[in-house]
Amino acid sequence: MSTKSHACILTSYHIFFHFIVHNLSPTSLTMAITPPFSSSLHVFLLWILLLSSGHILSDCARVFTIINDCDETIWPAITPGDSFGGGGYALRAKESKVHTAPVGWSGRIWGRTKCNFDSNGNGTCLTGRCGSSLQCSASGATPSTLAEFTLTTQDWYDVSLVDGFNLPMSVRPVNGKGNCSIAGCVGDLRQNCPPELSIKAGGKVVACRSACDVFNTDEYCCRGVYGNPVTCQPTYYSKKFKSACPTSYSYAYDDPTSIFTCSGADYTITFCASKNRPQCSYHNNKLGCSGSTIGFSKNSVLALMLLFLPLL
């Protein structure tokens, strides 16, 4: 068992007993701590009460479900990647992987395309490469679509096109509290990339560079006299990015409609997401699809308690 998992379990037990002591009446508490407290029914009902409080594990870890909804293999890259398979791996079309990251993790996730790695994990990618390694320890090459996270009591997350675009990407919080909006885009900017920003391979546009990357001017890069939100304004190119991906960062100071917060959520990161296809992931052992959840409400908890009360 990892140190992080052990810490989460200890946190859960602490919350469990704190919940019992502070939420049960003296009579109920006396009944709970005397035989047959150890019966499975008692434990089951008490854990339902605790689960209804919505705090188990949410304060020490987040579950990330990474889905490849593209029609080809991609190679997700994550930095820092200790909690994410070492920082990179192959993910075939329609496959997914689940990871757990501790609160306090701050990093980025992106996708790499058209990669070729040998058995030692050495190779290269057409877009998004991080040097010559399968497992990334540094940022990827531009252009690449980035999902960025800072996990705290209140998580911060966004999808950024500031470094360009190579894959459609969305971030969907599951069962969180707060704003918890979906970030990213389901449209493919490569299909409408201005020719001067396009990167082509085999006669097809495989990525769309940022105007800063192409022209390297202060205006496009939001630096120098343009290095503040007052003087750095949307440009022709950032507006095209924003039109295709309205909940993504299109330039450095595109904060109001691009950065989101959520508390106690798990996250589904989908490459090549579809508007019409629900995405599902797990949060505290409850299945959530497209923002809906299957779990216990407070009313259902009370109903279960009343149903089983005669059996106690």
XYZ file of N, CA and C in Angstrom, residues 84-306:
669
model
N 0.937 9.365 -12.400
C 0.296 9.132 -13.691
C 1.141 8.218 -14.576
N 1.405 7.027 -14.099
C 2.119 6.054 -14.915
C 3.515 6.477 -15.303
N 4.143 7.309 -14.486
C 5.505 7.729 -14.772
C 5.619 8.928 -15.681
N 4.485 9.435 -16.175
C 4.522 10.647 -16.990
C 4.198 10.456 -18.450
N 3.900 9.226 -18.874
C 3.532 9.044 -20.271
C 3.357 7.581 -20.640
N 2.481 7.324 -21.597
C 2.200 5.961 -22.044
C 1.350 6.033 -23.309
N 1.184 4.893 -23.950
C 0.324 4.805 -25.127
C -1.103 4.507 -24.689
N -2.061 5.139 -25.355
C -3.477 4.912 -25.072
C -4.182 4.725 -26.412
N -4.603 3.494 -26.663
C -5.211 3.188 -27.946
C -6.593 3.816 -28.083
N -7.082 3.860 -29.306
C -8.382 4.474 -29.581
C -9.470 3.842 -28.724
N -10.287 4.696 -28.086
C -11.442 4.323 -27.253
C -11.043 3.695 -25.918
N -9.767 3.690 -25.591
C -9.337 3.184 -24.293
C -9.282 4.313 -23.267
N -9.208 3.914 -21.988
C -9.094 4.899 -20.913
C -8.194 4.346 -19.813
N -7.668 5.248 -19.007
C -6.876 4.872 -17.834
C -7.270 5.757 -16.667
N -7.180 5.182 -15.461
C -7.556 5.894 -14.245
C -6.323 6.068 -13.364
N -6.158 7.279 -12.851
C -5.040 7.603 -11.972
C -5.562 8.335 -10.741
N -4.781 8.317 -9.680
C -5.118 9.055 -8.465
C -3.979 10.003 -8.131
N -4.312 11.288 -7.995
C -3.308 12.301 -7.672
C -3.622 12.915 -6.321
N -2.605 13.180 -5.516
C -2.845 13.761 -4.193
C -3.172 15.241 -4.278
N -3.948 15.726 -3.315
C -4.142 17.159 -3.189
C -2.771 17.790 -2.953
N -2.504 18.878 -3.633
C -1.182 19.489 -3.616
C -0.478 19.329 -4.952
N -0.983 18.385 -5.789
C -0.391 18.200 -7.114
C -0.735 19.391 -8.002
N 0.236 19.874 -8.731
C 0.042 20.945 -9.698
C 0.797 20.566 -10.956
N 0.088 20.467 -12.075
C 0.764 20.017 -13.277
C -0.076 20.185 -14.517
N 0.382 19.546 -15.579
C -0.281 19.673 -16.881
C -0.374 18.316 -17.566
N -1.385 18.198 -18.400
C -1.639 16.975 -19.161
C -1.840 17.370 -20.617
N -1.223 16.647 -21.529
C -1.435 16.900 -22.944
C -1.314 15.592 -23.712
N -1.648 15.638 -24.982
C -1.588 14.446 -25.815
C -0.517 14.568 -26.888
N 0.123 13.438 -27.173
C 1.115 13.392 -28.245
C 0.569 12.526 -29.377
N 0.950 12.856 -30.593
C 0.422 12.134 -31.749
C 1.559 11.573 -32.607
N 1.204 10.466 -33.324
C 2.118 9.838 -34.284
C 3.492 9.558 -33.669
N 3.465 8.864 -32.532
C 4.716 8.556 -31.831
C 5.263 7.194 -32.252
N 6.540 7.034 -32.064
C 7.201 5.752 -32.322
C 8.289 5.571 -31.273
N 8.042 4.656 -30.312
C 8.991 4.415 -29.231
C 9.489 2.977 -29.295
N 10.750 2.789 -28.921
C 11.286 1.436 -28.865
C 10.978 0.808 -27.511
N 11.481 -0.396 -27.288
C 11.169 -1.133 -26.059
C 11.746 -0.464 -24.815
N 12.690 0.440 -24.994
C 13.279 1.165 -23.867
C 12.605 2.509 -23.616
N 11.547 2.793 -24.381
C 10.840 4.052 -24.196
C 11.520 5.241 -24.835
N 12.360 4.986 -25.830
C 13.033 6.069 -26.552
C 12.416 6.212 -27.935
N 12.202 7.443 -28.358
C 11.607 7.665 -29.662
C 11.225 9.111 -29.849
N 10.248 9.334 -30.700
C 9.822 10.697 -30.974
C 8.358 10.709 -31.374
N 7.780 11.907 -31.408
C 6.374 12.093 -31.772
C 6.270 13.222 -32.786
N 5.219 13.177 -33.576
C 4.998 14.241 -34.555
C 4.603 15.538 -33.856
N 3.724 15.447 -32.834
C 3.348 16.637 -32.067
C 3.369 16.317 -30.572
N 3.683 17.325 -29.766
C 3.607 17.209 -28.312
C 4.770 16.506 -27.649
N 5.825 16.194 -28.389
C 6.926 15.401 -27.821
C 7.607 16.139 -26.663
N 8.125 15.358 -25.720
C 8.910 15.912 -24.604
C 10.308 15.332 -24.710
N 11.084 15.830 -25.627
C 12.385 15.240 -25.901
C 12.205 13.930 -26.645
N 12.918 12.911 -26.203
C 12.867 11.619 -26.898
C 12.378 10.504 -25.991
N 11.616 10.855 -24.938
C 11.207 9.862 -23.943
C 9.711 9.602 -23.974
N 9.341 8.351 -23.722
C 7.936 7.998 -23.571
C 7.361 8.647 -22.318
N 8.119 8.590 -21.221
C 7.686 9.180 -19.959
C 8.299 10.566 -19.818
N 7.428 11.557 -19.690
C 7.871 12.952 -19.730
C 8.266 13.465 -18.351
N 9.360 14.195 -18.318
C 9.778 14.888 -17.102
C 9.883 16.385 -17.337
N 9.579 16.817 -18.564
C 9.624 18.230 -18.919
C 8.435 18.546 -19.809
N 8.199 19.829 -20.022
C 7.075 20.263 -20.845
C 7.241 19.783 -22.278
N 6.107 19.683 -22.974
C 6.132 19.220 -24.344
C 6.421 20.339 -25.326
N 6.800 19.942 -26.535
C 7.072 20.908 -27.588
C 5.769 21.514 -28.086
N 5.832 22.770 -28.459
C 4.670 23.428 -29.050
C 4.585 23.031 -30.524
N 3.358 23.050 -31.076
C 2.074 23.363 -30.439
C 1.450 22.128 -29.783
N 0.787 22.361 -28.663
C 0.054 21.275 -28.012
C -1.050 21.856 -27.139
N -2.177 21.162 -27.112
C -3.300 21.540 -26.256
C -3.000 21.078 -24.841
N -3.132 21.972 -23.862
C -2.742 21.656 -22.487
C -3.923 21.722 -21.532
N -4.023 20.734 -20.651
C -4.912 20.827 -19.488
C -4.031 21.097 -18.281
N -4.380 22.121 -17.513
C -3.558 22.538 -16.380
C -4.362 22.457 -15.095
N -3.740 21.935 -14.039
C -4.431 21.724 -12.764
C -3.574 22.204 -11.600
N -4.244 22.752 -10.587
C -3.657 22.967 -9.276
C -4.667 22.453 -8.264
N -4.316 21.379 -7.562
C -5.241 20.723 -6.643
C -5.011 21.229 -5.225
N -6.019 21.912 -4.686
C -5.992 22.390 -3.306
C -7.372 22.131 -2.714
N -7.688 22.769 -1.605
C -9.047 22.654 -1.077
C -10.045 23.071 -2.140
N -9.704 24.109 -2.887
C -10.445 24.499 -4.087
C -9.521 24.314 -5.281
N -9.874 23.389 -6.170
C -9.036 23.106 -7.332
C -9.182 24.206 -8.383
N -8.094 24.443 -9.105
C -8.088 25.348 -10.256
C -7.708 24.528 -11.481
N -8.397 24.747 -12.591
C -8.090 23.985 -13.800
C -8.460 24.788 -15.038
N -7.819 24.467 -16.148
C -8.125 25.119 -17.422
C -7.588 24.267 -18.552
N -8.041 24.570 -19.759
C -7.453 24.023 -20.979
C -6.894 25.208 -21.754
N -5.624 25.128 -22.119
C -4.934 26.265 -22.722
C -4.522 25.986 -24.165
N -4.782 26.989 -25.021
C -4.314 26.974 -26.404
C -3.230 28.023 -26.608
N -2.715 28.571 -25.512
C -1.688 29.609 -25.594
C -0.449 29.085 -26.315
N -0.163 27.797 -26.158
C 0.982 27.180 -26.847
C 0.569 26.478 -28.133
N -0.642 26.750 -28.612
C -1.106 26.134 -29.839
C -2.061 24.976 -29.591
N -2.388 24.262 -30.659
C -3.420 23.215 -30.620
C -2.945 22.017 -31.428
N -3.081 20.826 -30.817
C -2.792 19.618 -31.594
C -3.883 18.560 -31.484
N -4.739 18.646 -30.441
C -5.829 17.688 -30.273
C -7.008 18.361 -29.569
N -8.242 18.020 -29.958
C -9.388 18.461 -29.152
C -9.293 17.836 -27.764
N -9.663 18.596 -26.737
C -9.468 18.124 -25.366
C -10.472 18.805 -24.452
N -11.054 18.025 -23.548
C -11.985 18.606 -22.584
C -11.680 18.089 -21.187
N -11.994 18.916 -20.190
C -11.867 18.552 -18.779
C -13.243 18.679 -18.149
N -13.744 17.569 -17.610
C -15.073 17.552 -17.003
C -14.957 17.162 -15.528
N -15.294 18.082 -14.608
C -15.325 17.710 -13.191
C -16.496 16.772 -12.909
N -16.310 15.867 -11.969
C -17.349 14.917 -11.592
C -17.641 15.069 -10.105
N -18.899 15.378 -9.781
C -19.370 15.411 -8.392
C -18.683 16.449 -7.515
N -18.251 17.538 -8.097
C -17.626 18.580 -7.298
C -18.621 19.632 -6.854
N -18.128 20.572 -6.072
C -18.933 21.687 -5.592
C -18.292 22.991 -6.037
N -19.148 23.937 -6.472
C -18.644 25.222 -6.925
C -18.998 25.459 -8.373
N -18.157 26.213 -9.066
C -18.409 26.526 -10.472
C -18.402 25.261 -11.321
N -17.295 24.521 -11.279
C -17.194 23.162 -11.856
C -17.643 23.078 -13.314
N -17.305 24.074 -14.119
C -17.674 24.062 -15.532
C -16.758 23.140 -16.332
N -17.237 22.735 -17.498
C -16.421 21.943 -18.412
C -15.477 22.884 -19.149
N -14.195 22.562 -19.146
C -13.190 23.368 -19.834
C -12.739 22.657 -21.098
N -12.291 23.451 -22.078
C -11.754 22.857 -23.289
C -12.659 23.029 -24.477
N -12.533 22.135 -25.435
C -13.370 22.227 -26.630
C -13.513 20.856 -27.274
N -14.620 20.678 -27.953
C -14.855 19.446 -28.699
C -14.656 19.674 -30.191
N -14.510 20.938 -30.598
C -14.232 21.231 -31.996
C -12.768 20.991 -32.326
N -12.483 20.712 -33.595
C -11.115 20.451 -34.035
C -10.579 21.686 -34.750
N -9.764 22.438 -34.052
C -9.225 23.684 -34.588
C -8.342 23.461 -35.811
N -7.819 22.256 -35.958
C -6.960 21.977 -37.112
C -7.709 22.152 -38.425
N -9.011 21.929 -38.390
C -9.804 22.036 -39.610
C -10.003 23.479 -40.047
N -9.819 24.425 -39.120
C -10.007 25.842 -39.443
C -8.780 26.670 -39.074
N -7.638 26.046 -39.058
C -6.412 26.745 -38.690
C -5.973 27.670 -39.831
N -5.680 28.935 -39.532
C -5.158 29.827 -40.575
C -3.905 29.228 -41.207
N -3.756 29.330 -42.520
C -2.615 28.696 -43.205
C -1.265 29.087 -42.625
N -1.134 30.350 -42.190
C 0.154 30.813 -41.675
C 0.505 30.208 -40.316
N -0.484 29.588 -39.654
C -0.239 28.938 -38.366
C -0.189 27.419 -38.478
N -0.500 26.889 -39.634
C -0.670 25.443 -39.799
C 0.661 24.696 -39.865
N 0.659 23.509 -39.265
C 1.745 22.545 -39.438
C 1.160 21.357 -40.184
N 1.775 20.995 -41.296
C 1.241 19.931 -42.131
C 2.197 18.745 -42.187
N 1.602 17.578 -42.343
C 2.365 16.345 -42.556
C 1.513 15.437 -43.429
N 2.083 14.926 -44.484
C 1.321 14.071 -45.386
C 0.156 14.787 -46.033
N 0.289 16.094 -46.227
C -0.767 16.864 -46.867
C -1.913 17.243 -45.948
N -1.834 16.915 -44.651
C -2.891 17.233 -43.692
C -2.359 18.160 -42.609
N -3.253 19.013 -42.095
C -2.894 19.864 -40.968
C -2.900 19.006 -39.709
N -1.779 18.908 -39.037
C -1.665 18.054 -37.849
C -1.623 18.863 -36.561
N -1.412 20.179 -36.683
C -1.391 21.042 -35.503
C -1.523 22.488 -35.947
N -1.904 23.335 -34.989
C -2.093 24.755 -35.261
C -1.240 25.543 -34.266
N -0.260 26.268 -34.759
C 0.643 27.024 -33.896
C -0.043 28.280 -33.359
N 0.482 28.807 -32.272
C -0.011 30.081 -31.760
C 0.635 31.214 -32.550
N -0.031 32.379 -32.545
C 0.530 33.538 -33.238
C 1.840 33.970 -32.588
N 1.941 33.818 -31.269
C 3.189 34.145 -30.575
C 4.326 33.269 -31.080
N 4.056 31.988 -31.251
C 5.073 31.046 -31.707
C 5.534 31.379 -33.125
N 4.596 31.807 -33.969
C 4.917 32.071 -35.375
C 5.581 33.431 -35.558
N 4.986 34.484 -34.988
C 5.445 35.848 -35.262
C 6.390 36.401 -34.193
N 6.314 35.861 -32.967
C 7.230 36.225 -31.881
C 7.294 37.738 -31.644
N 6.143 38.386 -31.592
C 6.091 39.819 -31.302
C 5.527 40.037 -29.900
N 5.816 41.196 -29.328
C 5.310 41.505 -27.989
C 3.792 41.496 -27.958
N 3.171 41.991 -29.008
C 1.706 42.058 -29.038
C 1.091 40.666 -28.972
N 1.600 39.743 -29.767
C 1.042 38.394 -29.786
C 1.468 37.574 -28.571
N 2.617 37.909 -27.989
C 3.130 37.131 -26.853
C 2.806 37.756 -25.503
N 2.091 38.886 -25.501
C 1.708 39.569 -24.258
C 2.925 39.831 -23.369
N 3.921 40.482 -23.925
C 5.125 40.822 -23.171
C 5.509 42.277 -23.462
N 6.506 42.759 -22.735
C 6.905 44.154 -22.900
C 5.771 45.075 -22.488
N 5.484 46.074 -23.314
C 4.391 47.007 -22.995
C 3.037 46.311 -23.060
N 2.991 45.122 -23.662
C 1.743 44.348 -23.740
C 1.652 43.300 -22.627
N 2.510 43.409 -21.644
C 2.575 42.383 -20.607
C 1.639 42.590 -19.447
N 0.430 43.025 -19.721
C -0.589 43.156 -18.673
C -1.959 43.028 -19.317
N -2.996 42.737 -18.531
C -4.327 42.481 -19.104
C -4.991 43.697 -19.728
N -4.476 44.889 -19.450
C -5.062 46.099 -20.036
C -4.591 46.285 -21.470
N -3.302 46.124 -21.697
C -2.753 46.354 -23.033
C -2.751 45.106 -23.908
N -2.738 43.934 -23.300
C -2.768 42.694 -24.088
C -4.218 42.308 -24.338
N -4.681 42.546 -25.527
C -6.067 42.314 -25.897
C -6.167 41.185 -26.932
N -7.370 40.633 -27.117
C -7.531 39.577 -28.126
C -7.119 40.058 -29.515
N -6.488 39.188 -30.263
C -6.066 39.494 -31.629
C -6.925 38.699 -32.619
N -6.692 38.935 -33.890
C -7.415 38.200 -34.926
C -7.264 36.697 -34.713
N -6.055 36.262 -34.376
C -5.800 34.831 -34.238
C -6.389 34.262 -32.948
N -6.234 34.976 -31.845
C -6.791 34.458 -30.589
C -8.314 34.417 -30.654
N -8.914 35.340 -31.399
C -10.374 35.315 -31.562
C -10.816 34.075 -32.335
N -10.037 33.667 -33.326
C -10.366 32.439 -34.057
C -10.254 31.229 -33.135
N -9.238 31.208 -32.275
C -9.095 30.123 -31.308
C -10.281 30.115 -30.346
N -10.660 31.296 -29.878
C -11.747 31.399 -28.904
C -13.075 30.995 -29.522
N -13.269 31.321 -30.770
C -14.509 30.946 -31.452
C -14.644 29.431 -31.547
N -13.541 28.750 -31.779
C -13.573 27.289 -31.887
C -13.640 26.626 -30.522
N -13.028 27.247 -29.515
C -12.934 26.652 -28.176
C -13.268 27.715 -27.127
N -14.547 28.017 -26.925
C -14.940 29.155 -26.076
C -14.597 29.027 -24.605
N -14.323 27.818 -24.104
C -13.957 27.678 -22.689
C -12.496 27.260 -22.536
N -11.667 27.718 -23.458
C -10.225 27.485 -23.387
C -9.493 28.819 -23.388
N -8.289 28.818 -22.826
C -7.426 29.992 -22.920
C -7.015 30.190 -24.374
N -7.288 31.379 -24.920
C -6.885 31.668 -26.290
C -5.668 32.585 -26.345
N -5.400 33.303 -25.235
C -4.183 34.111 -25.109
C -3.892 34.262 -23.617
N -2.769 34.853 -23.272
C -2.262 34.789 -21.898
C -3.201 35.369 -20.850
N -3.968 36.415 -21.202
C -4.820 37.068 -20.201
C -6.300 36.792 -20.438
N -6.582 35.648 -21.001
C -7.970 35.248 -21.286
C -8.580 34.568 -20.064
N -8.419 35.172 -18.878
C -8.807 34.515 -17.629
C -10.308 34.389 -17.379
N -11.112 35.449 -17.566
C -12.500 35.412 -17.064
C -13.339 34.243 -17.564
N -13.118 33.805 -18.810
C -13.949 32.729 -19.373
C -13.163 31.440 -19.583
N -12.003 31.334 -18.938
C -11.126 30.216 -19.274
C -10.604 29.426 -18.092
N -10.558 30.023 -16.911
C -10.057 29.310 -15.741
C -11.215 29.031 -14.800
N -11.252 27.820 -14.258
C -12.406 27.383 -13.472
C -11.951 26.811 -12.137
N -12.885 26.783 -11.196
C -12.612 26.231 -9.871
C -13.663 25.187 -9.521
N -13.269 24.250 -8.673
C -14.184 23.212 -8.219
C -13.586 22.600 -6.954
N -14.427 22.191 -6.033
C -13.958 21.605 -4.776
C -14.388 20.147 -4.672
N -13.460 19.291 -4.269
C -13.773 17.893 -4.003
C -14.182 17.086 -5.204
N -13.765 17.487 -6.404
C -14.181 16.786 -7.619
C -13.127 15.787 -8.068
N -13.570 14.816 -8.871
C -12.671 14.023 -9.688
C -12.776 14.576 -11.103
N -11.894 14.151 -12.002
C -11.835 14.786 -13.319
C -11.739 13.759 -14.442
N -12.517 14.009 -15.496
C -12.438 13.219 -16.717
C -11.801 14.079 -17.798
N -10.666 13.635 -18.305
C -9.969 14.333 -19.387
C -10.167 13.508 -20.648
N -10.813 14.096 -21.635
C -11.145 13.362 -22.854
C -10.493 14.011 -24.058
N -9.750 13.213 -24.814
C -9.202 13.663 -26.083
C -10.204 13.321 -27.179
N -10.438 14.290 -28.084
C -11.401 14.120 -29.183
C -12.796 13.858 -28.643
N -13.193 14.608 -27.619
C -14.517 14.426 -27.016
C -15.612 14.750 -28.025
N -16.740 14.067 -27.874
C -17.897 14.287 -28.733
C -19.003 14.963 -27.943
N -19.695 15.907 -28.564
C -20.800 16.596 -27.902
C -21.922 15.632 -27.550
N -22.121 14.619 -28.369
C -23.291 13.756 -28.228
C -23.021 12.471 -27.455
N -21.809 12.286 -26.989
C -21.472 11.046 -26.307
C -21.192 11.326 -24.836
N -21.994 10.770 -23.919
C -21.739 11.012 -22.493
C -20.421 10.399 -22.063
N -19.734 11.100 -21.156
C -18.483 10.598 -20.613
C -18.694 10.236 -19.149
N -18.180 9.097 -18.748
C -18.394 8.611 -17.386
C -17.061 8.401 -16.679
N -17.081 8.573 -15.365
C -15.924 8.249 -14.544
C -16.404 7.982 -13.138
N -15.480 7.558 -12.276
C -15.838 7.201 -10.907
C -15.375 8.257 -9.922
N -16.223 8.524 -8.927
C -15.914 9.466 -7.855
C -16.413 8.863 -6.558
N -15.482 8.582 -5.623
C -15.877 7.973 -4.346
C -16.749 6.737 -4.541
N -16.343 5.902 -5.502
C -17.055 4.657 -5.805
C -18.464 4.883 -6.328
N -18.741 6.075 -6.854
C -20.028 6.360 -7.475
C -19.792 6.716 -8.937
N -20.640 6.192 -9.805
C -20.490 6.429 -11.228
C -21.145 7.744 -11.609
N -20.421 8.578 -12.345
C -20.976 9.837 -12.828
C -20.860 9.918 -14.335
N -21.937 10.298 -15.004
C -21.939 10.411 -16.458
C -22.460 11.783 -16.874
N -21.637 12.528 -17.621
C -22.031 13.832 -18.143
C -22.599 14.739 -17.073
N -21.999 14.719 -15.897
C -22.428 15.595 -14.820
C -23.462 14.988 -13.913
N -24.089 13.857 -14.302
C -25.045 13.193 -13.426
C -24.310 12.191 -12.563
N -24.914 11.807 -11.453
C -24.265 10.863 -10.561
C -25.237 9.799 -10.109
N -24.667 8.655 -9.779
C -25.441 7.596 -9.155
C -24.878 7.422 -7.768
N -25.635 7.780 -6.758
C -25.123 7.711 -5.403
C -26.233 7.871 -4.406
N -25.854 8.129 -3.158
C -26.813 8.259 -2.082
C -27.117 9.724 -1.812
N -28.386 10.099 -1.839
C -28.795 11.410 -1.370
C -29.129 11.300 0.105
N -29.288 12.454 0.765
C -29.629 12.422 2.181
C -30.988 11.760 2.400
N -31.935 12.011 1.493
C -33.258 11.399 1.635
C -33.185 9.887 1.490
N -32.339 9.428 0.543
C -32.239 7.975 0.368
C -31.568 7.335 1.574
N -30.628 8.050 2.201
C -29.991 7.535 3.407
C -31.017 7.368 4.517
N -31.864 8.369 4.723
C -32.891 8.292 5.760
C -33.865 7.159 5.478
N -34.219 6.999 4.197
C -35.144 5.925 3.837
C -34.536 4.562 4.150
N -33.253 4.397 3.840
C -32.589 3.132 4.143
C -32.523 2.882 5.640
N -32.268 3.935 6.411
C -32.214 3.790 7.859
C -33.555 3.325 8.412
N -34.645 3.938 7.925
C -35.975 3.561 8.393
C -36.316 2.139 7.971
